[in-house]
Coordinates of C-alpha atoms in Angstrom, one line a residue:
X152 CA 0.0 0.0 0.0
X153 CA 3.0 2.4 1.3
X154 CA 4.1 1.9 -2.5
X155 CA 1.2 2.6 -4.0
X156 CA 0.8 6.6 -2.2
X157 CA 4.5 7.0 -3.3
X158 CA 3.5 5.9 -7.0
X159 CA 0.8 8.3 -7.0
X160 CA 2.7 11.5 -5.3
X161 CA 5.2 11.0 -8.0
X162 CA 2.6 10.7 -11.0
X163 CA 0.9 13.9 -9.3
X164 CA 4.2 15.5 -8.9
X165 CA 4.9 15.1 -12.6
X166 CA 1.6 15.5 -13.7
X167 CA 1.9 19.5 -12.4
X168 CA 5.5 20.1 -13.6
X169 CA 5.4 19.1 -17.0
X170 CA 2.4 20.5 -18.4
X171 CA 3.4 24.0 -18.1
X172 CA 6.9 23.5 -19.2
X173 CA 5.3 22.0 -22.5
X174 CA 3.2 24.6 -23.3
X175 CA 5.3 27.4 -22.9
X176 CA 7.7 25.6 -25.1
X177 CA 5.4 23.8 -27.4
X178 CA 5.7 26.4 -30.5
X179 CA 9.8 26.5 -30.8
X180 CA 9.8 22.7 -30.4
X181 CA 6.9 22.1 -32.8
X182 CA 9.1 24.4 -35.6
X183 CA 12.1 22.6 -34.7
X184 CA 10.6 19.4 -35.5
X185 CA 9.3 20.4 -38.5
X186 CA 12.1 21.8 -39.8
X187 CA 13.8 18.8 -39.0
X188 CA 11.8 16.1 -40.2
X189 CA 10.9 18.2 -43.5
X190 CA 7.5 19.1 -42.9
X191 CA 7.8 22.5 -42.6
X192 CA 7.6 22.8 -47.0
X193 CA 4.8 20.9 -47.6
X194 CA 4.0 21.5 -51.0
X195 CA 7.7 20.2 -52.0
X196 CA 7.6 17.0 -50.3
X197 CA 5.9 14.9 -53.2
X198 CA 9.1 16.0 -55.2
X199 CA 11.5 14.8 -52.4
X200 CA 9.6 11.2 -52.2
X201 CA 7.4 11.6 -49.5
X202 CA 3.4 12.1 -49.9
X203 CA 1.6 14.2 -47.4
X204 CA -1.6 15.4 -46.6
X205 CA -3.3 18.7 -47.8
X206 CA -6.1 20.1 -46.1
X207 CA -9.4 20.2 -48.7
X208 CA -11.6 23.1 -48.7
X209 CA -11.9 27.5 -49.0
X210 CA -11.1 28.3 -45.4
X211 CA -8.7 30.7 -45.9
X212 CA -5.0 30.5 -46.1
X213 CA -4.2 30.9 -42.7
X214 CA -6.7 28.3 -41.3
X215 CA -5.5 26.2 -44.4
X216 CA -1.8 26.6 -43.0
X217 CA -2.7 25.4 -39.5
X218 CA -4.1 22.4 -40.2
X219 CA -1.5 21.4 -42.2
X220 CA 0.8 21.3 -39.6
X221 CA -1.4 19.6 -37.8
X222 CA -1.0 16.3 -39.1
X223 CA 0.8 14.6 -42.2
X224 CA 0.9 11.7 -44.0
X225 CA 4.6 10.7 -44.9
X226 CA 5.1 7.7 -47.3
X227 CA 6.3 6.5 -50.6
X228 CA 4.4 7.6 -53.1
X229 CA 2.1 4.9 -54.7
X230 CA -1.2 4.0 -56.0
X231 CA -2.6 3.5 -52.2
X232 CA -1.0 6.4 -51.0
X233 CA -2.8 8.5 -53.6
X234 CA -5.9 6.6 -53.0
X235 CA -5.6 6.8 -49.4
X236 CA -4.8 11.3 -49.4
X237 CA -8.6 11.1 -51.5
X238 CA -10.8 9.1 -49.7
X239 CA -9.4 9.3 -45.9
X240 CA -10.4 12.7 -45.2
X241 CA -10.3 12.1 -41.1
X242 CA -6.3 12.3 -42.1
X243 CA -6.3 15.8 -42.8
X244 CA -9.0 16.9 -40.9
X245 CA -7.5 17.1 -36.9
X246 CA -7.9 19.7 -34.5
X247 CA -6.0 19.3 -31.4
X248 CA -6.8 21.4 -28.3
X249 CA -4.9 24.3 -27.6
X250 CA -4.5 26.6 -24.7
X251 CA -4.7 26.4 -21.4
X252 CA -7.3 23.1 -20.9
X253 CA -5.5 19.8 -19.4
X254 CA -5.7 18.2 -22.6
X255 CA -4.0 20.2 -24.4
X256 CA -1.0 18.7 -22.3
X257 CA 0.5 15.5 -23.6
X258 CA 1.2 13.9 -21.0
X259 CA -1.9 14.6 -19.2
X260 CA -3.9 13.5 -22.2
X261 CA -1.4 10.6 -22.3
X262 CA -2.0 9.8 -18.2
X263 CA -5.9 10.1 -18.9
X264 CA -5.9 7.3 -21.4
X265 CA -4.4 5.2 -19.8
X266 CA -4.9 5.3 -16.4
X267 CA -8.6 6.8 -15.9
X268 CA -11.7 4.4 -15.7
X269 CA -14.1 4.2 -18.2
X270 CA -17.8 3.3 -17.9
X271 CA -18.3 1.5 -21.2
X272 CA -20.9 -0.1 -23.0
X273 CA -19.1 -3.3 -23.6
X274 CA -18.8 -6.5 -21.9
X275 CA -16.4 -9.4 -23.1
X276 CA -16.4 -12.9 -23.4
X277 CA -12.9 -14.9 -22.7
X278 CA -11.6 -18.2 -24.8
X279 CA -8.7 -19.3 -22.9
X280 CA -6.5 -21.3 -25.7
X281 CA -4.0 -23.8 -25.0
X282 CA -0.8 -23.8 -27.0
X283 CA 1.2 -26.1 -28.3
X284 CA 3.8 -26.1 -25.4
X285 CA 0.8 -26.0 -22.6
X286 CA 0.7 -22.6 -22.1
X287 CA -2.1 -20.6 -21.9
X288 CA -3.4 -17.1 -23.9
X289 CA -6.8 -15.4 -23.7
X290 CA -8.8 -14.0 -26.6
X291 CA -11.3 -11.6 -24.6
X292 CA -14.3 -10.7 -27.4
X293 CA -15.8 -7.8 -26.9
X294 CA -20.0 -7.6 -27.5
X295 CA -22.3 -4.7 -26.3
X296 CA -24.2 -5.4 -22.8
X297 CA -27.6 -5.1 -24.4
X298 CA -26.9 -7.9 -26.5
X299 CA -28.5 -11.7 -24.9
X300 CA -26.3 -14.3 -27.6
X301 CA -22.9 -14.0 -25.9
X302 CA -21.2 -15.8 -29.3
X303 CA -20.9 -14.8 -32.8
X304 CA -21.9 -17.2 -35.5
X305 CA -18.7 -19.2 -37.4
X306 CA -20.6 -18.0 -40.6
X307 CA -20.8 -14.4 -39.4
X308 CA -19.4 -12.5 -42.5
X309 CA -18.3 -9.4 -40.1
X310 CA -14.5 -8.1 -40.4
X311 CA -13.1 -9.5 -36.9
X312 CA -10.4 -6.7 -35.3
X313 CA -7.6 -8.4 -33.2
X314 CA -6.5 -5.8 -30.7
X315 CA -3.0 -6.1 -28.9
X316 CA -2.8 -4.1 -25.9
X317 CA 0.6 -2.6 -24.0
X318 CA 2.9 -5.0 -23.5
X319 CA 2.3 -4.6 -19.6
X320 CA -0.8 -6.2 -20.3
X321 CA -3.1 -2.7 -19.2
X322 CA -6.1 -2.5 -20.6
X323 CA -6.3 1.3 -20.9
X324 CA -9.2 3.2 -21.4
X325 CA -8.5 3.8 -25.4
X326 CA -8.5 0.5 -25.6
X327 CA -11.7 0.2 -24.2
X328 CA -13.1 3.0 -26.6
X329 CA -11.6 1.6 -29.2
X330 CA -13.5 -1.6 -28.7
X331 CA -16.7 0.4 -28.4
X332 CA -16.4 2.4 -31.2
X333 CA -15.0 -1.4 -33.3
X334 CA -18.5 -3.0 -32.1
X335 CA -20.3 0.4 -33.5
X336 CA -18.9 0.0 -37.1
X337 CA -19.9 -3.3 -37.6
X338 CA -16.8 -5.2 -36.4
X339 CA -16.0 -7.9 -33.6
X340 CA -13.2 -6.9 -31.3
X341 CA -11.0 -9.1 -29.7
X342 CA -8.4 -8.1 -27.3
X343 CA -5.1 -10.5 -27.3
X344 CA -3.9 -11.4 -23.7
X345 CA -0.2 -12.9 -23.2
X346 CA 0.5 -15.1 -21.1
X347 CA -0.2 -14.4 -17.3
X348 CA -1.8 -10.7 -18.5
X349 CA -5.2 -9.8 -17.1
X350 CA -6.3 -13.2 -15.1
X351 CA -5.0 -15.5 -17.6
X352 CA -3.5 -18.3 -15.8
X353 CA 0.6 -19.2 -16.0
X354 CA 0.5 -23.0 -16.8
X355 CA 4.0 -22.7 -17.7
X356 CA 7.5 -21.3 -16.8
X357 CA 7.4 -20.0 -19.8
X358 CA 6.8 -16.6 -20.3
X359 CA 6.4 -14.1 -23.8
X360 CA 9.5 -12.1 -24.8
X361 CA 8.8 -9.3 -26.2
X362 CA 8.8 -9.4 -29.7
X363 CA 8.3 -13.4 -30.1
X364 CA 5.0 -13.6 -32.5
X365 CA 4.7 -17.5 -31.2
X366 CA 1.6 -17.4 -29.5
X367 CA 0.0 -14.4 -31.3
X368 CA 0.4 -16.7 -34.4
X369 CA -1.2 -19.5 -32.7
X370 CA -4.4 -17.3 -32.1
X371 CA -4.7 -16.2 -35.0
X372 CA -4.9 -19.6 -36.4
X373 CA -7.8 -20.0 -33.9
X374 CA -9.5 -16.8 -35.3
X375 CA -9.7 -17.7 -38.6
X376 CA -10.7 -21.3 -37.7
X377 CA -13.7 -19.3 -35.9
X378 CA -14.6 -16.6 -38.6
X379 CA -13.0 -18.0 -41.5
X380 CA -15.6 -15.8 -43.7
X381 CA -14.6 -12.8 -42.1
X382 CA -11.5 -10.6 -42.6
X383 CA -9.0 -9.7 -40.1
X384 CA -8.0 -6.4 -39.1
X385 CA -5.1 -5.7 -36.7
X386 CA -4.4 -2.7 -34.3
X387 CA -1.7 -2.3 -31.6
X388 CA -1.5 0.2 -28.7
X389 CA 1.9 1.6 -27.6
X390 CA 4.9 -1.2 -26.8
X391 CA 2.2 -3.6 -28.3
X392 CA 2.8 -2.7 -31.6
X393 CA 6.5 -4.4 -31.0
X394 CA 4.4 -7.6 -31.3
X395 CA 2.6 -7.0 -34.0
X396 CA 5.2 -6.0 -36.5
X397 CA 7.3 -9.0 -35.0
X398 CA 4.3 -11.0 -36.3
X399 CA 3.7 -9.5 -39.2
X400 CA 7.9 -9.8 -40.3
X401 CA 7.5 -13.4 -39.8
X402 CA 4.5 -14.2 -41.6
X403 CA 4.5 -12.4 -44.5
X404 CA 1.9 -12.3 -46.7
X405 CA 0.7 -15.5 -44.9
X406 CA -0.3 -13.4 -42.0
X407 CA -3.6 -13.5 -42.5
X408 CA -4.4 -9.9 -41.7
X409 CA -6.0 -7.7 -44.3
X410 CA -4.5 -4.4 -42.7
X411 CA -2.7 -3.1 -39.7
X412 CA -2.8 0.0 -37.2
X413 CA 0.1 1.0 -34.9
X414 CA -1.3 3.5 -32.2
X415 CA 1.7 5.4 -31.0
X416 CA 4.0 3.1 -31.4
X417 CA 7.4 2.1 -30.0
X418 CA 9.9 1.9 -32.7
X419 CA 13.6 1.3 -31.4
X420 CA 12.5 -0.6 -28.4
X421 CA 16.2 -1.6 -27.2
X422 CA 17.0 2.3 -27.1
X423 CA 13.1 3.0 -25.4
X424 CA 14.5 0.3 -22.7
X425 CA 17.6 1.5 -22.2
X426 CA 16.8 5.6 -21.7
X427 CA 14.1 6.9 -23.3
X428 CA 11.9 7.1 -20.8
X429 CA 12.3 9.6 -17.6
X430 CA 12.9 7.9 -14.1
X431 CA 9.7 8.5 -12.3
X432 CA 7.6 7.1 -15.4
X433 CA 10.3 3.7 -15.4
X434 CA 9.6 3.3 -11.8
X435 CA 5.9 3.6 -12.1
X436 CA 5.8 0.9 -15.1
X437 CA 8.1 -1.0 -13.3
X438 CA 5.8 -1.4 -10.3
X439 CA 3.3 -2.2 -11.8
X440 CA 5.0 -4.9 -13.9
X441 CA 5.7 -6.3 -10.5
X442 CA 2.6 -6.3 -8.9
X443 CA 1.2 -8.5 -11.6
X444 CA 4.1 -10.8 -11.3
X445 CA 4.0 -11.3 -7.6
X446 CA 1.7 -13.9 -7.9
X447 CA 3.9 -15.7 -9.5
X448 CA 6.6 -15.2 -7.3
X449 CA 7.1 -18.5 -5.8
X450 CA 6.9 -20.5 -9.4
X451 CA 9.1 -18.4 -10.8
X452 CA 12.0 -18.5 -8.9
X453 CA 12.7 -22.1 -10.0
X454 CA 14.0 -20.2 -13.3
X455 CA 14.6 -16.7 -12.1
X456 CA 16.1 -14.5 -9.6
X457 CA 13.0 -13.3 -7.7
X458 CA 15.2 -11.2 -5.5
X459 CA 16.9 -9.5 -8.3
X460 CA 13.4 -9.3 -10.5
X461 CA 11.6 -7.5 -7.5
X462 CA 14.4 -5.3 -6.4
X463 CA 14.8 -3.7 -10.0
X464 CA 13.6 -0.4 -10.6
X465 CA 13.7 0.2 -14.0
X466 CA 12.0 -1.3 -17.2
X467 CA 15.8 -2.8 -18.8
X468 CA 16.3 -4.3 -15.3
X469 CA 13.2 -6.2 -15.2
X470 CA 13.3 -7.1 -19.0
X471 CA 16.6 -8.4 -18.0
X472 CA 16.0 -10.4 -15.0
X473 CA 12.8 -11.9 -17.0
X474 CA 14.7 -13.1 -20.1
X475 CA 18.5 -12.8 -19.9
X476 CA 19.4 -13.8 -16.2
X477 CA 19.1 -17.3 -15.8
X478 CA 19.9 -19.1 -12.2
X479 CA 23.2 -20.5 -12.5
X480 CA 23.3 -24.8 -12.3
X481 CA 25.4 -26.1 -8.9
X482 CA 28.8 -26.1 -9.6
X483 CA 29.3 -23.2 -11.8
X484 CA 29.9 -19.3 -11.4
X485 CA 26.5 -16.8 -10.7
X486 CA 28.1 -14.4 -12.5
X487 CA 27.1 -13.8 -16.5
X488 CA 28.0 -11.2 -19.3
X489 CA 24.5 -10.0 -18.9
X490 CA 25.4 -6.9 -21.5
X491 CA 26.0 -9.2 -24.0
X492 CA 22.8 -11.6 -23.3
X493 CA 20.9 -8.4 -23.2
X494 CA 21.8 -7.3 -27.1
X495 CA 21.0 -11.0 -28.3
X496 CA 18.0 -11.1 -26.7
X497 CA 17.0 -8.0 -28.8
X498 CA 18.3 -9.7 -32.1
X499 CA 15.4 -11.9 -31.6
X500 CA 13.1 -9.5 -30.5
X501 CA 13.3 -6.1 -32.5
X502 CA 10.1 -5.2 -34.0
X503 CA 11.9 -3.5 -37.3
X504 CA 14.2 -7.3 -37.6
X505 CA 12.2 -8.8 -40.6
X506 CA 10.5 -5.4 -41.6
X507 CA 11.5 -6.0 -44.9
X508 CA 8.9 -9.0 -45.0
X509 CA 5.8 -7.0 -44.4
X510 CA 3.7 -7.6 -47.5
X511 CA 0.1 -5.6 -45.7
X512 CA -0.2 -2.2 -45.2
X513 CA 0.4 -0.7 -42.0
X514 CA -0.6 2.8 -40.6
X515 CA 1.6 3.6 -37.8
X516 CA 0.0 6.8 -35.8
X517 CA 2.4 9.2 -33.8
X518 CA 2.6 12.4 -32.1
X519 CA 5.3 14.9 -31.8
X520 CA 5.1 15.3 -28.3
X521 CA 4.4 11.9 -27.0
X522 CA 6.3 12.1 -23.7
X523 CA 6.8 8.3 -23.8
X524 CA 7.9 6.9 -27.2
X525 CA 10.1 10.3 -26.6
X526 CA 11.9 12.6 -28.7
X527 CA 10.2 12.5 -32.5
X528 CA 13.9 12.6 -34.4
X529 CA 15.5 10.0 -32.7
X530 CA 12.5 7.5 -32.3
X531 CA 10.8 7.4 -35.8
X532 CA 12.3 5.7 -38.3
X533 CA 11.4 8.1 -41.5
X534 CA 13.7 6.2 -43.8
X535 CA 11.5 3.2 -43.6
X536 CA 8.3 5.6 -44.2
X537 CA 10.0 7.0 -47.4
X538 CA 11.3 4.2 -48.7
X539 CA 9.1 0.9 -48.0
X540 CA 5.4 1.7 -49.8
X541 CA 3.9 -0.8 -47.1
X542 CA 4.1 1.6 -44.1
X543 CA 2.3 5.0 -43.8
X544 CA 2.9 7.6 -40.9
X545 CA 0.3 10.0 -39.8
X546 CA 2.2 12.0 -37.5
X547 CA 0.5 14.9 -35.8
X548 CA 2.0 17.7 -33.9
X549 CA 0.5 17.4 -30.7
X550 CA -1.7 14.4 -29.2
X551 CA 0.4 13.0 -26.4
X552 CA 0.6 8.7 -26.4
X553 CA -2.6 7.2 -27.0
X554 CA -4.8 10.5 -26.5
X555 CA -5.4 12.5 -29.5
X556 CA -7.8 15.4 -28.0
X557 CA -9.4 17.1 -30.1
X558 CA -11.7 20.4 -30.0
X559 CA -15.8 19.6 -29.5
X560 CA -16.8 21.1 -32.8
X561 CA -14.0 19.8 -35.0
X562 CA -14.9 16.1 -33.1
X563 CA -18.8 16.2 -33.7
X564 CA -18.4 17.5 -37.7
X565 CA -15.9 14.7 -38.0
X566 CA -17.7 12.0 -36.1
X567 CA -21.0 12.9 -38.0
X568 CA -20.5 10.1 -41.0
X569 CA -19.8 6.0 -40.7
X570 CA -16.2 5.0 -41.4
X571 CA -16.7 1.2 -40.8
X572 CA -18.4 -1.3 -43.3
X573 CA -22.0 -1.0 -41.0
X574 CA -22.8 2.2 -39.6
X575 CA -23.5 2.2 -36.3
X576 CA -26.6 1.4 -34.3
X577 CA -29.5 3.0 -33.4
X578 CA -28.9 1.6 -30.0
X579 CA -26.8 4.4 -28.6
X580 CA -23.3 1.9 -28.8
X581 CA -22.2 4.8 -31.5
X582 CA -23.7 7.9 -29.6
X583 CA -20.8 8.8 -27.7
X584 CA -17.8 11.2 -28.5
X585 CA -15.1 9.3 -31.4
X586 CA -11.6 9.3 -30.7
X587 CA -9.6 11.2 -33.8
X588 CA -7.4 8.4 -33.6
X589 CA -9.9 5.8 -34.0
X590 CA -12.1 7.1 -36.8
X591 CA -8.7 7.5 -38.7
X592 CA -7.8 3.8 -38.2
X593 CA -11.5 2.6 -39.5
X594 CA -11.0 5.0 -42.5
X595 CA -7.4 3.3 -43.2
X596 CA -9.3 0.0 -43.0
X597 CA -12.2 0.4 -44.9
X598 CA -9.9 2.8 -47.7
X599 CA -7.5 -0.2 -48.3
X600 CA -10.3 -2.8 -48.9
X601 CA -11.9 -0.9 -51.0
X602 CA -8.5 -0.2 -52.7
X603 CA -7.9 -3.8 -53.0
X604 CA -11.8 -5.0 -54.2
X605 CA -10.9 -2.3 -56.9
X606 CA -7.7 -4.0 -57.9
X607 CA -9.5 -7.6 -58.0
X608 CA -11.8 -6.2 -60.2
X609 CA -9.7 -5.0 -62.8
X610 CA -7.3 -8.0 -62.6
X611 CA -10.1 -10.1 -63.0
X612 CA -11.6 -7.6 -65.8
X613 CA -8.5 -7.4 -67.3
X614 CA -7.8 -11.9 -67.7
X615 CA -11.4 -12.0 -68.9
X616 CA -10.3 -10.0 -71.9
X617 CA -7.5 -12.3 -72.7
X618 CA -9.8 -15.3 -72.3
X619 CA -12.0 -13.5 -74.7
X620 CA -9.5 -12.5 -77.4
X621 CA -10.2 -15.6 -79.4
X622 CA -7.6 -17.4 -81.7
X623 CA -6.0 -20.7 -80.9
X624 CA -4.4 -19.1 -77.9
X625 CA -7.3 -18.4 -76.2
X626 CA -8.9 -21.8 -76.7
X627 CA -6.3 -23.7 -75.6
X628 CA -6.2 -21.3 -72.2
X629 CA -9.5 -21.9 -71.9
X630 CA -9.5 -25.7 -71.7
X631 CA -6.5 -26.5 -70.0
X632 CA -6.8 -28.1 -66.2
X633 CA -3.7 -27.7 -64.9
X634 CA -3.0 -24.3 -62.8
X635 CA 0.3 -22.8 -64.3
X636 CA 0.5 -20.7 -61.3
X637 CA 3.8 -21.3 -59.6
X638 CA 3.6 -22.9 -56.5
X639 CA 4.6 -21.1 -53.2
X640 CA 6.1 -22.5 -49.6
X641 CA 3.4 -22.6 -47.5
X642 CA 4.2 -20.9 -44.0
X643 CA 5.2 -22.9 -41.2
X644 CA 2.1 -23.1 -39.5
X645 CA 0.1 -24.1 -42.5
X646 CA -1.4 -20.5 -42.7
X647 CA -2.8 -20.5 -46.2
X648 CA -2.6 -17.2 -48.4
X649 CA -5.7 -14.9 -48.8
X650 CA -3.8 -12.4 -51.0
X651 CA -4.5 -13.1 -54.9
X652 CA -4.3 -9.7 -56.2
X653 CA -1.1 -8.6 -57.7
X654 CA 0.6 -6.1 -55.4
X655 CA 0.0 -3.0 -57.8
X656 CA -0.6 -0.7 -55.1
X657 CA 3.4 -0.5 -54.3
X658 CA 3.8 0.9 -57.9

């Protein structure tokens, strides 16, 4: 309990500090940023190779400038891209509060998301799945409290949205909106738990490093074995994206998933361990990492150092004392090169490892002044925005980690319309106030299906021609049997592929 009070003097200490440093500082940092990630000239950034965002419309220059630098969307330039800057107009259409009001602050935003309850509208159902080594995830589904069938149909054609949370396993309040505003729009959320996270039980020693994709893959198998008619969206919040793009480097275009959302990602996550984030934030994480594992405390000291796991106060400690201290056999010396343990263990676990393998489209969401990922320059890999045409960045100016605030009038214009493949219900599950965040993400979804449904189209347009062309050609494609498609390795765990358009959209 003593703990606890001295958690939340130093969270209130902070939280009354910072704020007003930021703001008198926001302008210079916000030009400084721009300047230096190029985004102060937008109308010359198509001719440098990036495509951004332009705000649509007659409302004067000056307005016109201001939201501009309010968000942008960097990226290779591409068919999507193109496709994306016309028919995502949520992208260009943000308006973060300003002034004196607390959420204008990031990290009071940021501390609100995350930490304050929520009375939501949504209840959720749990399917504890057993792996393949014994172990034990939970796929929570989310369904509206009104609703009396507690399961979905197997031949439910809905779009089913896998959501990762943090990788402390807190189920935050966006999260919670998100899964409100998911079940509005027509889609079936279901919230990915790891291994000992939010009640699931620890059959194993065994616990999930932080970028291994091994049980993630595992449920999603179990997904699609449940709604195989139905597509499958991804989103990740904060360090959980680290898992998703693990999952989605490995799998490739056998993942599965249509599209993917990063919601204020952690990029580097070896640096973010190390020192990116400021000592009273590492301590509070770090407690609360250790609250959830002291009921484990007893079954896991057969394999680690309880002592030195509880005594650490920082997040690279307690990744370390998790993953790369082992107990020593009898016999043999206690003492270990743990620096050099520590950088193998993130060779297997960087999120940006097999980034070249992504073959799905991934919006990553970001904010200047997000107080955790940290400072915008060193923690946000542009080059791989610029230079892969499978990863888009929306990167706004202000909006904190997870919050996003925006002004009352600019929310209820932009929340007026359905951005999800079934608008939302007349049940009052859709009624409340939209995270910008959130409607951007349904937008990305429902842009990049269309996108692709388009492509089908013409591909299959296009072979119907041939077919039609006549001549001896023609007939004898026409009656042959035999598929002259050339045959692809099928992933390792017999994921079968669901794309069979050409990838045209990276031209």
């Amino acid at each position: 309990m003593l703990e606890w009070l001295v958690a939340l003097c130093f969270v209130i200490l902070v939280v009354l500090i910072w704020p007003g440093f930021k703001y008198f500082n926001t302008e210079s940092q916000s030009d400084a940023l721009h300047q230096g990630l190029g985004i102060s000239q937008l109308a010359k950034i198509d001719k440098t190779g990036r495509c951004v965002s332009e705000q649509e419309g007659s409302d004067g220059a000056q307005a016109g400038d201001e939201k501009k630098r309010a968000v942008a969307l960097i990226c290779k330039p591409s068919a999507l891209a193109n496709y994306l800057l016309k028919h995502c107009r949520t992208f260009s259409n943000y308006a973060p509060c300003v002034g004196w009001t607390w959420r204008a602050g990031a990290l009071l935003q940021s501390v609100y998301e995350a930490c304050c309850p929520y009375d939501s509208p949504v209840q959720f159902v749990r399917d504890n799945l057993q792996l393949s080594d014994e172990g034990l995830v939970a796929l929570d589904w989310a369904v509206p409290t009104y609703q009396k069938r507690r399961r979905t149909s197997s031949h439910s054609t809905s779009p089913v949205l896998l959501i990762i949370p943090n990788s402390f396993g807190k189920i935050t309040r966006n999260l919670l909106k998100l899964c409100e505003t998911a079940l509005s729009h027509g889609y079936l959320p279901a919230v990915f738990n790891r291994r000992s996270h939010n009640g699931t039980p620890l059959t194993t020693l065994k616990l999930q490093q932080f970028g291994d994709p091994a049980d993630l893959r595992e449920a999603v198998r179990y997904i699609r074995h449940r709604q195989p008619a139905g597509k499958l969206y991804a989103v990740s919040e904060s360090t959980g994206s680290g898992l998703l793009l693990s999952y989605l480097g490995e799998c490739g275009s056998s993942s599965y998933v249509t599209a993917a959302v990063c919601l204020s990602p952690v990029f580097r996550c070896q640096s973010w361990f190390e020192n990116a984030l400021c000592w009273p934030l590492q301590w509070a994480l770090a407690l609360y990492q250790k609250i959830c594992l002291s009921r484990y405390k007893t079954v896991l000291g057969e394999t680690i150092q309880t002592d030195t796991l509880f005594s650490s106060c920082s997040l690279r400690d307690l990744e370390e004392a998790l993953f790369c201290q082992t107990i020593a056999p009898p016999g043999t010396s206690s003492s270990c090169n743990t620096s050099a343990t520590w950088d193998v263990y993130w060779e297997r676990n960087e999120p940006l490892r097999d980034v070249d393998e992504v073959a799905i489209p991934v919006l990553s969401v970001c904010a200047q002044d997000d107080p955790i990922r940290g400072d915008a320059q060193s923690t946000i890999p542009l080059e791989l925005f610029e230079t892969n045409p499978h990863f888009f960045l929306l990167l706004t100016d202000h909006g904190g980690h997870c919050g996003f605030s925006t002004q009352s009038k600019g929310s209820q214009a932009g929340a007026s319309g359905s951005v999800g493949p079934v608008a939302a219900p007349s049940s009052g599950m859709g009624s409340r106030h939209i995270s910008w965040s959130h409607k951007a993400l349904l937008e990305f979804f429902r842009a990049t299906t269309d996108f692709f449904a388009a492509e089908e189209r013409t591909k299959q347009l296009a072979a119907r021609r041939r077919g039609l062309g006549g001549g001896a050609a023609g007939r004898t494609f026409r009656n042959r049997s035999v598929s002259t498609c050339k045959r692809v390795p099928e992933c390792s765990h017999n994921i079968h592929a669901i794309y069979n358009w050409q990838r045209s959209y990276t031209r």
